[in-house]
XYZ file of C-alpha atoms in Angstrom:
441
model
C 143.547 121.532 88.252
C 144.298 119.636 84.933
C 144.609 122.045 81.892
C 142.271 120.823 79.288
C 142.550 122.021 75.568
C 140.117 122.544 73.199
C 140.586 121.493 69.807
C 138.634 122.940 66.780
C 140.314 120.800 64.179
C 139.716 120.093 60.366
C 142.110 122.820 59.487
C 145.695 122.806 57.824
C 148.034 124.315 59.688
C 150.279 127.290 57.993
C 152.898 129.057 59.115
C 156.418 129.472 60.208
C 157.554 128.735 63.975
C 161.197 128.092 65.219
C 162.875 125.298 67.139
C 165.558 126.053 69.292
C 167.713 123.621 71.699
C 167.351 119.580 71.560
C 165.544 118.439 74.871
C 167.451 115.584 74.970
C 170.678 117.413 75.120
C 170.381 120.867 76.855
C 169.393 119.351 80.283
C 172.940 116.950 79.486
C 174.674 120.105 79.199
C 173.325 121.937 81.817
C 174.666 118.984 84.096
C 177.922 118.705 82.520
C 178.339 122.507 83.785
C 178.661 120.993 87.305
C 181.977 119.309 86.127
C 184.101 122.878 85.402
C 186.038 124.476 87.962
C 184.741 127.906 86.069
C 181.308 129.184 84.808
C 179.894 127.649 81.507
C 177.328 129.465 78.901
C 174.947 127.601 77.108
C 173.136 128.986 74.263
C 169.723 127.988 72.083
C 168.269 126.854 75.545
C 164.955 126.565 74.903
C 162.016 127.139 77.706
C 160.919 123.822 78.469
C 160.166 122.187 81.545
C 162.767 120.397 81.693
C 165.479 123.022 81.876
C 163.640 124.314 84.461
C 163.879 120.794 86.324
C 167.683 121.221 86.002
C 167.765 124.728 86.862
C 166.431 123.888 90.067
C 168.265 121.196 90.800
C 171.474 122.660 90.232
C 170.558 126.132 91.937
C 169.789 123.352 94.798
C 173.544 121.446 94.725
C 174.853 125.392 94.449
C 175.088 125.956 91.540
C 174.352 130.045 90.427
C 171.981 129.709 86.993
C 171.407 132.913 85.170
C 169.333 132.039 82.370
C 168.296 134.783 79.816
C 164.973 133.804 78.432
C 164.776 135.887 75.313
C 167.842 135.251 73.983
C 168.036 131.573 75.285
C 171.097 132.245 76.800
C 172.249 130.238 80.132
C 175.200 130.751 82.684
C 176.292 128.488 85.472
C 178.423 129.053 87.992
C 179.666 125.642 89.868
C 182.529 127.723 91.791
C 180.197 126.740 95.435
C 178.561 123.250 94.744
C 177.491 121.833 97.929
C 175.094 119.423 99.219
C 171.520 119.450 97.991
C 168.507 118.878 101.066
C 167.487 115.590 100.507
C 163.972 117.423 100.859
C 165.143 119.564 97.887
C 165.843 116.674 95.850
C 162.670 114.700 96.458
C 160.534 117.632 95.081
C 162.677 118.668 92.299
C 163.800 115.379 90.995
C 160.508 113.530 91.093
C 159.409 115.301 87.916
C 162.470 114.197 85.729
C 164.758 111.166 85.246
C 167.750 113.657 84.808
C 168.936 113.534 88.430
C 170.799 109.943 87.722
C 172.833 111.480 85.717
C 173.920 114.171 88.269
C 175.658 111.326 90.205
C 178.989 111.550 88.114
C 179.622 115.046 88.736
C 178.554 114.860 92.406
C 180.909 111.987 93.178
C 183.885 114.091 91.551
C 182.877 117.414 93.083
C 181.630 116.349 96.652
C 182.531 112.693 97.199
C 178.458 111.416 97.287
C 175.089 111.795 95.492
C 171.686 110.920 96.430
C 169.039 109.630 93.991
C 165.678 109.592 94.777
C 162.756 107.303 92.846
C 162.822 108.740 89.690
C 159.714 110.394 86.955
C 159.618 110.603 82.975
C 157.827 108.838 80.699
C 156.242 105.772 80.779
C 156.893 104.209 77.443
C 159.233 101.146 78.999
C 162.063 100.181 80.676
C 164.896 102.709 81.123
C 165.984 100.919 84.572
C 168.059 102.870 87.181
C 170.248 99.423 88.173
C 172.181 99.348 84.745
C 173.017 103.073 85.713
C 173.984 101.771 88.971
C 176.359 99.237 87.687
C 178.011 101.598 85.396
C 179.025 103.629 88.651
C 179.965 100.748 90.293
C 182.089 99.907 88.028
C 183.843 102.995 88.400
C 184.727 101.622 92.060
C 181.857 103.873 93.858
C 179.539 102.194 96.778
C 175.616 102.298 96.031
C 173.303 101.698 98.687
C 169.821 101.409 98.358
C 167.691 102.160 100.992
C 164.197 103.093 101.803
C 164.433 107.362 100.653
C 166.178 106.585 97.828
C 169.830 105.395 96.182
C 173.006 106.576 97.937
C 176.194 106.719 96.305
C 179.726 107.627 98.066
C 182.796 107.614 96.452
C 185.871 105.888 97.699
C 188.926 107.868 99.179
C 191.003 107.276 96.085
C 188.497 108.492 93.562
C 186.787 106.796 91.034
C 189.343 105.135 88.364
C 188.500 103.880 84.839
C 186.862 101.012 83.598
C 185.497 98.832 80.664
C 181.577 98.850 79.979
C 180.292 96.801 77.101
C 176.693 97.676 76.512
C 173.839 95.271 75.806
C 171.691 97.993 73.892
C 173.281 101.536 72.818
C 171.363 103.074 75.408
C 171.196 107.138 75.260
C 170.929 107.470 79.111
C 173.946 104.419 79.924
C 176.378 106.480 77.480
C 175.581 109.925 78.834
C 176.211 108.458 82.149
C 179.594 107.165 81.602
C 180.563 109.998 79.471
C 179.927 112.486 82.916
C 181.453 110.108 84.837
C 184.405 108.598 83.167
C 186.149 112.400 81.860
C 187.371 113.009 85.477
C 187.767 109.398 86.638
C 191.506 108.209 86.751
C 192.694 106.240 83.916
C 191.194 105.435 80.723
C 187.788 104.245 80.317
C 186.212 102.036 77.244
C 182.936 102.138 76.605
C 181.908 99.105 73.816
C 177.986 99.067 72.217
C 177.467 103.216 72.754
C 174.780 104.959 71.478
C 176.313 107.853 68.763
C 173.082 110.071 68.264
C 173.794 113.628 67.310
C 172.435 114.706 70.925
C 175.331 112.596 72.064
C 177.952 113.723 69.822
C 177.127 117.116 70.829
C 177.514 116.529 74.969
C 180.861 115.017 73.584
C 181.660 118.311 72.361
C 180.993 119.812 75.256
C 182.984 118.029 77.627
C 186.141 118.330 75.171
C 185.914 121.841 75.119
C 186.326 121.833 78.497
C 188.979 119.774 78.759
C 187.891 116.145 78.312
C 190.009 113.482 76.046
C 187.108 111.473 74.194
C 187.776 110.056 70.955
C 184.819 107.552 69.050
C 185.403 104.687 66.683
C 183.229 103.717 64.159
C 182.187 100.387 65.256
C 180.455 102.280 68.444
C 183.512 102.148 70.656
C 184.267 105.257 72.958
C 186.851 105.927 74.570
C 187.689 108.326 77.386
C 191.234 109.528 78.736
C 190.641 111.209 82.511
C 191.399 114.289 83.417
C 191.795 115.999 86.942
C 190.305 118.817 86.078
C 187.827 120.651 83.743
C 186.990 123.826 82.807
C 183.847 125.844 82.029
C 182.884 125.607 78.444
C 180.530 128.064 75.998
C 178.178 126.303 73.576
C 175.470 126.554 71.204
C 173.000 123.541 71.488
C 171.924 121.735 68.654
C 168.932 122.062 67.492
C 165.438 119.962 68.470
C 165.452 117.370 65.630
C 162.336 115.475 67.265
C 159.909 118.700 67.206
C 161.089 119.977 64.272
C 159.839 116.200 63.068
C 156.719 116.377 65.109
C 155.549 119.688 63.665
C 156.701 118.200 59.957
C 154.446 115.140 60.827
C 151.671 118.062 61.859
C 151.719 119.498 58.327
C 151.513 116.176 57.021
C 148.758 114.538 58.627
C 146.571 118.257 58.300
C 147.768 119.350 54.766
C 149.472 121.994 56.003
C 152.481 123.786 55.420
C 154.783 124.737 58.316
C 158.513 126.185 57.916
C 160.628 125.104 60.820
C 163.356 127.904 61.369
C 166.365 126.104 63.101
C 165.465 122.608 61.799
C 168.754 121.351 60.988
C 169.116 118.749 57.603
C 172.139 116.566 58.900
C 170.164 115.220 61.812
C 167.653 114.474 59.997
C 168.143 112.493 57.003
C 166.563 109.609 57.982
C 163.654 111.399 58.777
C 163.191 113.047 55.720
C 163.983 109.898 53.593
C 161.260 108.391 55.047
C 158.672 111.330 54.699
C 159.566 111.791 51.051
C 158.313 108.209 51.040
C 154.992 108.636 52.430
C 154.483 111.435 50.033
C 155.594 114.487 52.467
C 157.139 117.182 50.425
C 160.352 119.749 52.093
C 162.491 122.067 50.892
C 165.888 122.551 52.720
C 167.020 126.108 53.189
C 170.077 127.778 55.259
C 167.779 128.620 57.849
C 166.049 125.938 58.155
C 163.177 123.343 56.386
C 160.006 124.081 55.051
C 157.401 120.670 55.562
C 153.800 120.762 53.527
C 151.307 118.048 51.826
C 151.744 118.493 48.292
C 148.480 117.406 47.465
C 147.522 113.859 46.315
C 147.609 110.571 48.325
C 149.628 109.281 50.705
C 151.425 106.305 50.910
C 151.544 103.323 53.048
C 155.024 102.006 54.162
C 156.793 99.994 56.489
C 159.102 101.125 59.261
C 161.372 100.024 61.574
C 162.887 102.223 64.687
C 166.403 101.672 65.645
C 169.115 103.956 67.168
C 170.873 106.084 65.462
C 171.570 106.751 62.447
C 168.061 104.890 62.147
C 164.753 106.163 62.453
C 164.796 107.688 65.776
C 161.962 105.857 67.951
C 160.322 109.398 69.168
C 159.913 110.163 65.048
C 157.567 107.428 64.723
C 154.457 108.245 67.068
C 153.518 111.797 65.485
C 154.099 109.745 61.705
C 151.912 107.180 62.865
C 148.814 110.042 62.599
C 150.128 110.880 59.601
C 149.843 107.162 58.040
C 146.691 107.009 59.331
C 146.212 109.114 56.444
C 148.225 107.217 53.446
C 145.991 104.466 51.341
C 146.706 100.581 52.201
C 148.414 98.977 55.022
C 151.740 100.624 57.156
C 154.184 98.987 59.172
C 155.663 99.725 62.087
C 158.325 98.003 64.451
C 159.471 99.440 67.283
C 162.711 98.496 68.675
C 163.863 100.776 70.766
C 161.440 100.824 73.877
C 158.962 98.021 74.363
C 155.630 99.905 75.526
C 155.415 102.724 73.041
C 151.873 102.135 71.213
C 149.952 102.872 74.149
C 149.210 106.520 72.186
C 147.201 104.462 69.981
C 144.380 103.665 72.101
C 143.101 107.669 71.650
C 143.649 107.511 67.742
C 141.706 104.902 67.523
C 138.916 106.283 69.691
C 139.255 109.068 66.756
C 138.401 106.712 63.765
C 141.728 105.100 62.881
C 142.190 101.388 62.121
C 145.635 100.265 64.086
C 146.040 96.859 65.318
C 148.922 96.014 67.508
C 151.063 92.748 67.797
C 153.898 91.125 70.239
C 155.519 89.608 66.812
C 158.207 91.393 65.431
C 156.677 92.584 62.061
C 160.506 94.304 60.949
C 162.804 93.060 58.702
C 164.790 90.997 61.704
C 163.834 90.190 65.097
C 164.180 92.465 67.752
C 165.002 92.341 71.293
C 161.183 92.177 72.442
C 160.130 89.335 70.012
C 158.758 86.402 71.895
C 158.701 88.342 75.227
C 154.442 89.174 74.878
C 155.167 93.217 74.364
C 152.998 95.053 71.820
C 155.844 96.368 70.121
C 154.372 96.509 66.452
C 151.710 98.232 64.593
C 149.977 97.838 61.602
C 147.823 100.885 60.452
C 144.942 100.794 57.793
C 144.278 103.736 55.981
C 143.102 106.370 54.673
C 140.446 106.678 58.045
C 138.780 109.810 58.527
C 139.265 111.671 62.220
C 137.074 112.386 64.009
C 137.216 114.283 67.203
C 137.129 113.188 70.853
C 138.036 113.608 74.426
C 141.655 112.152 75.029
C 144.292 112.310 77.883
C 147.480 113.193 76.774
C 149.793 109.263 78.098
C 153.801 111.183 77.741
C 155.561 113.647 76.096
C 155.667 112.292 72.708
C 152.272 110.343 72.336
C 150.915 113.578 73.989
C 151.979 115.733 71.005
C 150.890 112.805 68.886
C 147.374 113.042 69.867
C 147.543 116.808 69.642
C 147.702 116.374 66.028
C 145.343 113.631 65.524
C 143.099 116.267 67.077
C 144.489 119.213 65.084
C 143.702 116.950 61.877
C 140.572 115.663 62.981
C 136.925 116.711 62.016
C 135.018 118.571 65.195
C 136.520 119.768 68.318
C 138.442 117.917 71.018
C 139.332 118.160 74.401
C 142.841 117.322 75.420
C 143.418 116.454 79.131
C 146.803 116.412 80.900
C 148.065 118.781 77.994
C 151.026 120.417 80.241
C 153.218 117.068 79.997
C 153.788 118.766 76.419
C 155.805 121.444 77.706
C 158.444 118.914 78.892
C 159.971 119.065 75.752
C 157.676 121.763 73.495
C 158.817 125.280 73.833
C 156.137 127.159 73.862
C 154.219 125.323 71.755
C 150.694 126.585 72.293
C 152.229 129.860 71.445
C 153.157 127.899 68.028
C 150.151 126.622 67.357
C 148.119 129.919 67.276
C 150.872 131.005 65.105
C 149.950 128.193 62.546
C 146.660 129.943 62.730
C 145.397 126.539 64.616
C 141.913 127.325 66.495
C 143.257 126.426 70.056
C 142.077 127.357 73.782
C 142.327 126.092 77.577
C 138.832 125.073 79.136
C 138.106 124.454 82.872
C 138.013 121.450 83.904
């Protein structure tokens, strides 16, 4: 049955809620485990779906996962990694596009990994063959057949290489970083992506053991090691929901304190919110987000990788510009089909029009190639509600507040893909006194 919830919006939402682990680096973490010769803790995991994906998958290659839910505390014990069931793999994997990146590890620790077609979002290309290359490259044998991707490694081991990346792709650099720290020799990585989530898994994998030193003009380079230990960390915390609930006060004139929002990940973000005419105040615990009162304003934007504005900031800020008087701007250049979240908004009352040109300051990597990769958005529009089906993870949440700040009640189909990435986040909501409650379908 498909959850459906029902939206009574028109109300600011107030309150204080906490953030805990990034998504996009807990599940990196959690894999990295299967690297150490000895148990690693993780802490800050938050309860997302995608832990639980992991979980699974490691308890499946294993792995023992004790995982402390109230204190977001997470052991893993690799000491008897072993084959997976193919069987195993095809149910657990499907959901997630976090079992590529379990290929590294596997090679190292059992000589061969299996991959089978892959989930996540669909907001553009994130293709499996450039993952495939990189492993290649690292002398293992890929075969493709009908189930799925099989990978062996050769009787020597996997040795270092050079990779020189088209695009600082997030995925590509996670996937040499878990392959290259126990692969013989040294390995250069040119082009990498540096986000914080990134930086983190790098401190990770030198705490337990890895030699991994970063250049400033994106370089990374990685001295193998035959062995690694277990490693005890505290994740960093989710800088793309604490953004996403700081667009939520925004677009509903609310006021929301994010405990655990953390200020050095998110100075772009914040820049660009003082812009619009978002107000914040920055405390030791964490960042306070509220409308100030007044009008918005309209501005142009451009996504890039980091230290730019990170490309999942920009869909719950597009409902808050939806809001700001005149036109805004928005290029994304990062992933190629990411406006489809603006088909529901407007079906709510707002005035975006989307183009193939490149509407930045330079031309991107999708100009001329027909993708609707920019937005312009006309405001202020009023809400109003609707019925909508939440697309991904990050429009989903998107159209969760266009609902939250429109006038009337919606219904929001397919609402679960939220808790991918939101811990908890009904839970949340009813704590920012938002009027909120599952309907049968």
């Amino acid at each position: 049955m498909t959850s459906i919830l029902q939206v009574e919006g028109g109300h600011p939402l107030t309150g204080t809620i906490t953030v805990r682990g990034a998504k996009n680096f807990v599940p990196k973490a959690m894999v990295a485990s299967l690297l150490g010769d000895t148990p690693s803790e993780l802490r800050n995991v938050p309860l997302i779906r995608d832990v639980d994906v992991v979980s699974d998958l490691l308890r499946a290659h294993g792995v023992e996962v004790n995982f402390d839910q109230d204190h977001g505390t997470m052991v893993m014990d690799p000491s008897n990694v072993t084959r997976a069931q193919r069987s195993d793999i095809d149910a657990l994997g499907g959901a997630s596009r976090i079992p590529i990146l379990f290929c590294g590890p596997l090679l190292h620790q059992l000589g061969e990994a299996f991959i089978p077609e892959l989930g996540g979002c669909n907001i553009g290309g994130r293709p499996i063959d450039y993952h495939l290359e990189i492993l290649r490259s690292f002398g293992a044998a890929v075969d493709k057949r009908a189930d799925g991707v099989h990978i062996t490694r050769p009787s020597e081991g996997l040795h270092g290489t050079v990779i020189d990346l088209p695009f600082p792709s997030v995925g590509a650099t996670e996937q040499t970083l878990l392959t290259a720290v126990r692969a013989q020799g040294l390995t250069t990585l040119r082009g990498a992506a540096v986000e914080p989530e990134i930086m983190d898994l790098i401190n990770v994998l030198q705490k337990m053991g890895a030699i991994i030193s970063v250049d400033t003009d994106r370089t990374i380079r990685i001295e193998g090691v035959a062995s690694l230990r277990g490693y005890t960390h505290t994740a960093l915390p989710d800088r793309i929901e604490a953004a996403s609930w700081g667009a939520a006060a925004l677009a509903t004139h609310g006021d929301i304190y994010v405990l655990g929002a953390h200020q050095p990940d998110m100075t772009t973000f914040l820049n660009t919110y003082r812009k619009v005419g978002g107000a914040f105040d920055i405390d030791a615990e964490g960042i306070r987000f509220y409308h100030p009162g007044g009008t918005l304003n309209s501005i142009a934007l451009e996504t890039a990788v980091h230290p730019g504005f990170m490309t999942d900031w920009q869909q719950p800020l597009v409902v808050a510009l939806t809001q700001a008087t005149g036109l805004s701007i928005v290029h994304e250049t990062v992933y190629e089909n990411r406006f489809g979240f603006t088909k529901a908004l407007r079906q709510m009352g707002a005035h975006i029009q989307v183009y193939k040109e490149c509407l930045g300051s330079t031309p991107c990597r999708f100009g001329q190639r027909n993708f609707m990769h920019s937005a312009v958005i006309s405001g202020p529009t009023p809400l109003h509600s609707a019925d909508i089906t939440v697309p991904d993870l990050r429009g989903g949440f998107s159209h969760l507040i266009a609902a939250l700040a429109a006038e009337g009640t919606s219904r929001v189909a397919g609402i679960d893909v939220i808790s991918r990435g939101y811990e908890h986040f009904i839970t949340k909501l009813r704590q920012l006194d938002a009027r909120v409650n599952y309907v049968e379908n």
